[in-house]
Coordinates of C-alpha atoms in Angstrom, one line a residue:
X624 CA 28.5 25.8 -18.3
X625 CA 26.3 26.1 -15.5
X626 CA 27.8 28.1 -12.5
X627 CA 25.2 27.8 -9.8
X628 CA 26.9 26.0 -7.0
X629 CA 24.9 23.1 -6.0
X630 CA 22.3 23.1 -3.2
X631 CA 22.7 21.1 0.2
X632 CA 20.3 18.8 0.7
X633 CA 18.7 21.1 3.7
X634 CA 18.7 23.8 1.6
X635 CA 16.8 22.1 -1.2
X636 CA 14.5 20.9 0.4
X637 CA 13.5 24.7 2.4
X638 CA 13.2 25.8 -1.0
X639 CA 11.0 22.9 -2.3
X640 CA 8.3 23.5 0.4
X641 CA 8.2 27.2 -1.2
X642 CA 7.9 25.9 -4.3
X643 CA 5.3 23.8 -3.3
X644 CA 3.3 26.7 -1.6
X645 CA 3.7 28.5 -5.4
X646 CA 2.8 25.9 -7.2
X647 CA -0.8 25.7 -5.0
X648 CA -0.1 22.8 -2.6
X649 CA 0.6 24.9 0.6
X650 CA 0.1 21.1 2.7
X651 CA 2.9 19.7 1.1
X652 CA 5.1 23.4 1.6
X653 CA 4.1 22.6 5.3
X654 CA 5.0 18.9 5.1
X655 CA 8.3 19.8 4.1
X656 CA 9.2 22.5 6.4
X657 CA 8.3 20.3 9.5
X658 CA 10.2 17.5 8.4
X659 CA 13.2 20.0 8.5
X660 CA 12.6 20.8 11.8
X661 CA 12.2 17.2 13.0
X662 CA 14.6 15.9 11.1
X663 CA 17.3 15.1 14.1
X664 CA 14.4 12.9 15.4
X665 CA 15.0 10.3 12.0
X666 CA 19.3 10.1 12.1
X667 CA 19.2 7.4 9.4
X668 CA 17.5 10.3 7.0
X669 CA 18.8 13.5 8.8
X670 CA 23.0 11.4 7.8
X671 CA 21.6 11.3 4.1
X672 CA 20.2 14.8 3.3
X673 CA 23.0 16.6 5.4
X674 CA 25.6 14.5 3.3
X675 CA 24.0 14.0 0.5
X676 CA 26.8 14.1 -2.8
X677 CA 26.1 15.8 -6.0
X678 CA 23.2 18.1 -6.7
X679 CA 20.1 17.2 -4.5
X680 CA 17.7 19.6 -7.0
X681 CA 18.9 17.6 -9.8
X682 CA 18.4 14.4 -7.9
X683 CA 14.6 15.1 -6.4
X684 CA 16.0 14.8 -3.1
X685 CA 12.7 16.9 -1.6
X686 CA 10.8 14.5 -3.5
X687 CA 12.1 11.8 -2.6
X688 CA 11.5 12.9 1.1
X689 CA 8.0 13.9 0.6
X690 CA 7.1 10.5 -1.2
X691 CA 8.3 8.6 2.3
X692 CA 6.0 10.4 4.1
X693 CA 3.2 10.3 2.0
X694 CA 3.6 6.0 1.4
X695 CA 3.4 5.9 5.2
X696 CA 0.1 8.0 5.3
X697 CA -1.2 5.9 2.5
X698 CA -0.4 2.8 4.5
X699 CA -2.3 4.3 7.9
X700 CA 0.5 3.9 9.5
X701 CA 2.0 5.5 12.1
X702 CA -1.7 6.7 12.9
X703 CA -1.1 10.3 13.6
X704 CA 0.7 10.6 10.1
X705 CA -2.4 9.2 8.9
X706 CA -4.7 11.7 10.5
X707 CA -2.4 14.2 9.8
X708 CA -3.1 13.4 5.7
X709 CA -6.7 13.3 6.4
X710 CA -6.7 16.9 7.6
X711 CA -8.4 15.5 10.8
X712 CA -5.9 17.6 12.9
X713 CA -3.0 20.1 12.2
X714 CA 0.2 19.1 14.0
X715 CA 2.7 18.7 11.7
X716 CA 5.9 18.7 13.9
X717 CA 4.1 15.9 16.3
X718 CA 3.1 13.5 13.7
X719 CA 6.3 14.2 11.3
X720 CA 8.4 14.0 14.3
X721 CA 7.2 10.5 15.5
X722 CA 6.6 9.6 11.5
X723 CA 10.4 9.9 11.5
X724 CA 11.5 8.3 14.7
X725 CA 9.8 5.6 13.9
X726 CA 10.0 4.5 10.6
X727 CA 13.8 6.0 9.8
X728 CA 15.3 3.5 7.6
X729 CA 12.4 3.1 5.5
X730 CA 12.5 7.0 5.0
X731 CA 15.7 7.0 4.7
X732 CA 15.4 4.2 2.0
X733 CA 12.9 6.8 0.1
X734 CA 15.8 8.9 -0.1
X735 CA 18.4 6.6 -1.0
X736 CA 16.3 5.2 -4.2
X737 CA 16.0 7.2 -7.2
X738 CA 12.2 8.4 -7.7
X739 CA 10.4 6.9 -10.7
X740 CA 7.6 9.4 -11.1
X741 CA 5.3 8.9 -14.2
X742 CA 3.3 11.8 -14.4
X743 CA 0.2 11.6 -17.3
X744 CA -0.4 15.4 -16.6
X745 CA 2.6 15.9 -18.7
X746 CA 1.1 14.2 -21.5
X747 CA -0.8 16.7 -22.4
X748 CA 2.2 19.2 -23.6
X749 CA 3.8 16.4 -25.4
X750 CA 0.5 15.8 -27.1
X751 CA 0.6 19.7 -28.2
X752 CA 3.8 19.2 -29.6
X753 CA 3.1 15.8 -31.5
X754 CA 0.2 17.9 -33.1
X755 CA 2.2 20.2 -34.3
X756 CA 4.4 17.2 -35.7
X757 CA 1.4 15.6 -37.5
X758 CA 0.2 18.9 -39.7
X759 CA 3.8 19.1 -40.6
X760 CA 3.8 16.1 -42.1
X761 CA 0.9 14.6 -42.0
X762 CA 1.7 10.9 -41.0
X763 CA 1.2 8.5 -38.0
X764 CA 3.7 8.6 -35.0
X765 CA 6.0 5.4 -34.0
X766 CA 7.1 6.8 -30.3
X767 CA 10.1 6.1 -28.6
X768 CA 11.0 7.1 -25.0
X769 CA 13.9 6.9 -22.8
X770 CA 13.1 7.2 -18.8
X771 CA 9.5 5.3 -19.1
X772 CA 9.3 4.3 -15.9
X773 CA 6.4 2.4 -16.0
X774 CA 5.5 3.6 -19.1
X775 CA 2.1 5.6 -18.6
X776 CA 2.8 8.2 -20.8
X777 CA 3.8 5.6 -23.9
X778 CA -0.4 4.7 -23.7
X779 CA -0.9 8.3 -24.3
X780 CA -3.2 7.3 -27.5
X781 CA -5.2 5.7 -25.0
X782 CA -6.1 9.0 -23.3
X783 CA -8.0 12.2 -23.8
X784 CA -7.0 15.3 -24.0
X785 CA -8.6 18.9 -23.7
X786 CA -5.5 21.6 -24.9
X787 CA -6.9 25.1 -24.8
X788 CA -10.3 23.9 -25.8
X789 CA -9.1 21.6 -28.9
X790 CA -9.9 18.1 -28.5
X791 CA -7.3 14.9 -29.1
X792 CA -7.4 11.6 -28.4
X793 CA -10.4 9.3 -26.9
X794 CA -13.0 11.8 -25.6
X795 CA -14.4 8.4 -23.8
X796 CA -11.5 7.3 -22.3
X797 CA -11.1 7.2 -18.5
X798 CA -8.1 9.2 -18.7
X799 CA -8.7 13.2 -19.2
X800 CA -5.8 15.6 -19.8
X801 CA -6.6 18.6 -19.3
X802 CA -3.9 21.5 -18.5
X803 CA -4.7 24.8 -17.7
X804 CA -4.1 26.4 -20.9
X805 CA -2.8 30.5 -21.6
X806 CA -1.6 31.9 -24.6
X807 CA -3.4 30.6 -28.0
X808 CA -4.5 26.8 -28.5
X809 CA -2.3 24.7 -30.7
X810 CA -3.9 23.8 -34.0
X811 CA -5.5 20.8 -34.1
X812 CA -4.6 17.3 -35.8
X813 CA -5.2 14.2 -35.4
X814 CA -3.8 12.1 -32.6
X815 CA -2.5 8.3 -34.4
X816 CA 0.0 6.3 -32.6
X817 CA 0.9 2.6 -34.7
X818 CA 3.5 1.7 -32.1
X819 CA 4.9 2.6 -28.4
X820 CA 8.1 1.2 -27.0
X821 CA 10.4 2.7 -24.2
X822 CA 13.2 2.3 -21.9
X823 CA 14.5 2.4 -18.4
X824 CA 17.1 1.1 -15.7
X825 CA 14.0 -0.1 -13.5
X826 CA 10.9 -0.4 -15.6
X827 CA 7.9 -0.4 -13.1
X828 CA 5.0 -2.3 -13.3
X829 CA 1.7 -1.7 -13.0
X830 CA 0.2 -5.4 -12.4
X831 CA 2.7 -4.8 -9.2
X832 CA 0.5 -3.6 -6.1
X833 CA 3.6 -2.3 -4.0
X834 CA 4.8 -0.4 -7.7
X835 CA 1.7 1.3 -8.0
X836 CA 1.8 2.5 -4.3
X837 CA 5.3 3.8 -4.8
X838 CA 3.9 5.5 -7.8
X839 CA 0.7 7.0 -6.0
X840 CA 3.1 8.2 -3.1
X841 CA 5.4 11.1 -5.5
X842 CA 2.1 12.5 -6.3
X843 CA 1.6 15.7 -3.5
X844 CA -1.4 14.5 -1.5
X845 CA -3.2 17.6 -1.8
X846 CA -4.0 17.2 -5.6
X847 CA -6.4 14.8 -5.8
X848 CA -7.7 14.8 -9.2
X849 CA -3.8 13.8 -10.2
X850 CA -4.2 11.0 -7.7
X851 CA -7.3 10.0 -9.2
X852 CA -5.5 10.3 -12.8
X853 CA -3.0 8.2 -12.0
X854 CA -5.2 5.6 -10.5
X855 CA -7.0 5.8 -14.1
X856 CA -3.5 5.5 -16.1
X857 CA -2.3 2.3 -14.0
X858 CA -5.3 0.8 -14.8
X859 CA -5.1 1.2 -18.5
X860 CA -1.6 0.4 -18.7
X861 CA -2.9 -3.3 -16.6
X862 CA -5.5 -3.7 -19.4
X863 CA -2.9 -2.5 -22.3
X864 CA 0.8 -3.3 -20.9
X865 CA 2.9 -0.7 -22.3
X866 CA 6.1 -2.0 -24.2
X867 CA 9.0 -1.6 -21.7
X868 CA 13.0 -2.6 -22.1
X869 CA 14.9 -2.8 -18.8
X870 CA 18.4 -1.0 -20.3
X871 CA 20.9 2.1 -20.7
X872 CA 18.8 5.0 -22.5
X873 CA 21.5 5.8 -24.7
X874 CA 22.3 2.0 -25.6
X875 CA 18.6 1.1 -26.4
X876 CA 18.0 4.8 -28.6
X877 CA 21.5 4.0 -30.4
X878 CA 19.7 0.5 -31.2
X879 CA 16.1 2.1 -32.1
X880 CA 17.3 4.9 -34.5
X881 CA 19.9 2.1 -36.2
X882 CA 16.2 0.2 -36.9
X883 CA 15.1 1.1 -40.5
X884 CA 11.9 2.7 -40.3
X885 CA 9.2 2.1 -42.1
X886 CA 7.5 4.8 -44.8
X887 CA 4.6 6.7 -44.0
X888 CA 5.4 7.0 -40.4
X889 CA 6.9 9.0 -37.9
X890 CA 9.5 8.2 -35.9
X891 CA 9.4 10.1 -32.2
X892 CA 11.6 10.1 -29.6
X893 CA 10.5 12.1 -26.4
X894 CA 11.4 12.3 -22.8
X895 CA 10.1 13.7 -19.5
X896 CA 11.7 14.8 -16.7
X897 CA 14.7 12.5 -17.7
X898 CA 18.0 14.4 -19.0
X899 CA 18.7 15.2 -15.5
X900 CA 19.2 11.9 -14.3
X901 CA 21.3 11.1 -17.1
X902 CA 25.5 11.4 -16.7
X903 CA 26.7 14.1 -18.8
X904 CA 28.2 12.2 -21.3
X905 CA 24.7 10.2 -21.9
X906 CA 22.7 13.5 -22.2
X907 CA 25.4 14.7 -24.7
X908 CA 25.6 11.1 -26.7
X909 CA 21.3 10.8 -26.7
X910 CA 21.8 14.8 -28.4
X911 CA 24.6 13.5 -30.7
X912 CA 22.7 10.3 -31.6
X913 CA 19.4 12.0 -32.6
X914 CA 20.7 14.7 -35.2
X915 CA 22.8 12.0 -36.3
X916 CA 19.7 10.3 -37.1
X917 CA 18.0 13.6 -38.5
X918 CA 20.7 13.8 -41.2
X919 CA 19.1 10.6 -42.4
X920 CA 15.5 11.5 -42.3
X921 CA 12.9 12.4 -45.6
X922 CA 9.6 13.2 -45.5
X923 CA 8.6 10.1 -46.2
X924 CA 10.7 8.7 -43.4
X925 CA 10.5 11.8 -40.9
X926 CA 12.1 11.5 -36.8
X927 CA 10.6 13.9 -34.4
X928 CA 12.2 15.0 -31.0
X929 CA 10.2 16.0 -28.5
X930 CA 11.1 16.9 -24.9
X931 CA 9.6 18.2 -21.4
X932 CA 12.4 19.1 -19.4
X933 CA 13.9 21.7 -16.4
X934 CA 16.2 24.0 -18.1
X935 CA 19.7 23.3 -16.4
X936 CA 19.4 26.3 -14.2
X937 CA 15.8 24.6 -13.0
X938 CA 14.2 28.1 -13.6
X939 CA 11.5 26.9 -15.3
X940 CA 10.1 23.8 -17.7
X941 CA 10.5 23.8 -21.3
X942 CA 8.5 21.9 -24.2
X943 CA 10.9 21.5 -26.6
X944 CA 10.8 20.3 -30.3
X945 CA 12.8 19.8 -33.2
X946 CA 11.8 17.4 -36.6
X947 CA 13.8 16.5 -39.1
X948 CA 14.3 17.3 -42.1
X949 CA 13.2 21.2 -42.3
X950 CA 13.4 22.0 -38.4
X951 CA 16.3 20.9 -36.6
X952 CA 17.2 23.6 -34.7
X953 CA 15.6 23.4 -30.9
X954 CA 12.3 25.3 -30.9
X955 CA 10.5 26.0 -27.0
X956 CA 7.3 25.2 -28.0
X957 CA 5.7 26.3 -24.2
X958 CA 6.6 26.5 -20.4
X959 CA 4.9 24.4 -18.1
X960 CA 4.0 23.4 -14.9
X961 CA 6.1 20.7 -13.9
X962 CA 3.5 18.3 -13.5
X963 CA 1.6 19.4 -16.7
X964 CA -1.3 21.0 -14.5
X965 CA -0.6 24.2 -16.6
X966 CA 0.9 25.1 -19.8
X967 CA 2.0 28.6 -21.5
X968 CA 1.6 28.3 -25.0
X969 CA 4.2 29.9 -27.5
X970 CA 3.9 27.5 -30.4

C-alpha cells in the first residue's frame, strides 16, 4: 500500500520545476516556478490546480501546465510568450503573467484534459528489453500496447537505435534512438516485428495538424533534438499509420491474449508511462490477465511483457520484463530517464 499522502496541485508542480532543473532543462524549472507566482493572474487555472482531486503527480498535472504554455509559444501568440520561448528576452513573470491573463480558459483546458504524450526516446529501453526477448527465444515479436496514444512507439521497427554502442533497427531511418547509456550494453539481436497493434481511450492522429501540435507542445522546449525526433516519428507514422483501437485497455488486452497466436512468433505486450492512468482495478486485471496468459504459453508460442513505468512512489523509472514460460517473475531490467534520454543498464 502506498502511504505517501498525495501532493496539491501547487505543491506538485514547485517540485516539477526542480525536477526539471535535475533532469537538465533549467528553462522549463523556470517556466514552472513563474507560472506559480502568476498564477492568481489566470483564475480559470489558478481554481483547477488549487482544487485539483486525486493525485496531481499521478495525473501530470505540471505537465499538463507546462504543455499550455508551450502550445501558445508555438502558436506566437501572446507575443511576449513567444519571445520569451525564443530566448530573445528573460522576463518570465511578465510574459507568463499576461500568457495567463489572457488566454485562461484555454490553459485551463490544458489542465483539464488528460495529456497524451508519445515519447519515441523511450523506445529505446523497450528495444533493450525486446532484445533480450529475441536471444531467449529466438523468434519474431507480434507487439501489443495499451495507452498508444498515437501510436509512435508501435512503428518502433521503423526506427534506429544506438543502445550502449550496439546497433538495432534501420541505421537509415530518419528516426535515431539514442539514450545515454551507463552500465554494460545489452547483447545484441536482431530487431523483427511481423505485426503492431495498440489501444487507447483517444487514439491521436498524426494526419491531424492540431494532434501533432498538441503532441509537440508536452515535449520541454529546451530539448530540441526530442522536438526534432518527434517531428521525424509523426512523419513516419503519416507514411506508415500505426494500427490503433479507440477502447478500454483492459477490454481490448482481455480480447488480444484470447486471440490464438500463431507459432514461431512472439507475442508482446508493453506499455509506457500508462499504469498510472489506469483505475486500480484495471492495473490489477491487465496484471491478472497477462500471467493468466503466461500459464498458456510454450516456446513455440512464447508472450513477453515488457514495461517502462514510475514505480508507485515515483522515485524513479523502471524497465521491467517478464516472459513466459521460464521467467515469470518481474525482473528490473534498467532505470531510466523518464523520457528515455538516459538509461542505467542492469540487465
Amino acid at each position: 500500500m502506498n502511504m505517501i499522502a498525495p501532493r496539491t496541485g501547487i505543491a506538485e508542480i514547485s517540485r516539477m520545476a526542480r525536477v526539471a532543473i535535475d533532469l537538465g532543462s533549467p528553462f522549463i524549472g523556470a517556466v514552472l516556478a513563474a507560472g506559480l507566482r502568476q498564477l492568481g493572474r489566470g483564475p480559470h487555472s489558478q481554481a483547477v490546480i488549487t482544487h485539483w482531486e486525486g493525485d496531481p503527480a499521478s495525473a501530470a498535472l505540471a505537465m499538463r501546465f507546462n504543455a499550455a504554455l508551450h502550445f501558445l509559444a508555438r502558436r506566437g501568440n501572446p507575443p511576449a510568450l513567444a519571445a520569451l520561448y525564443r530566448h530573445e528576452h528573460d522576463d518570465f513573470d511578465g510574459a507568463i503573467g499576461d500568457a495567463l491573463a489572457a488566454e485562461d480558459d484555454l490553459i485551463a483546458g490544458f489542465l483539464r484534459r488528460t495529456p497524451q504524450t508519445n515519447e519515441v526516446g523511450r523506445s529505446g529501453a523497450i528495444v533493450a528489453a525486446l532484445m533480450q526477448v529475441r536471444r531467449r527465444f529466438g523468434l519474431p515479436f507480434e507487439l501489443l500496447e495499451i495507452g498508444s496514444s498515437c501510436g509512435l512507439n508501435l512503428n518502433l521497427g521503423r526506427y534506429g537505435f544506438d543502445l550502449g554502442g550496439v546497433l538495432a533497427g534501420d541505421r537509415h531511418s530518419p528516426v535515431q534512438v539514442a539514450p545515454d547509456w551507463r552500465g554494460p550494453a545489452p547483447q545484441p539481436a536482431p530487431l523483427e516485428v511481423v505485426s503492431a497493434r495498440g489501444v487507447d481511450l483517444n487514439p491521436l492522429s498524426a494526419a491531424d495538424p492540431a494532434t501533432c501540435e498538441r503532441l509537440m507542445a508536452y515535449i520541454f522546449a529546451d530539448q530540441p533534438l526530442r522536438l526534432h525526433r518527434l517531428e521525424e516519428a509523426l512523419g513516419m507514422a503519416r507514411r506508415h499509420p500505426p494500427e490503433i483501437e479507440k477502447g478500454d485497455a483492459s477490454e481490448w488486452l482481455a480480447r488480444q491474449l484470447a486471440e490464438p497466436q500463431a507459432a514461431g512468433v512472439c507475442r508482446v505486450v508493453m506499455h509506457s508511462m500508462v499504469l498510472q492512468y489506469l483505475p486500480p482495478r484495471d492495473r490489477a486485471a491487465v496484471v491478472a490477465m497477462i500471467h493468466d496468459a503466461g500459464q498458456y504459453a510454450t516456446p513455440e508460442r512464447p508472450l513477453a511483457w515488457v514495461g517502462f513505468e514510475w514505480t508507485e512512489t515515483r522515485s524513479e523509472v523502471r524497465l521491467s520484463l517478464s516472459w513466459f514460460p521460464g521467467g515469470e517473475e518481474r525482473r528490473v531490467l534498467a532505470t531510466c530517464h523518464p523520457y528515455g534520454n538516459s538509461v542505467d543498464w542492469l540487465g
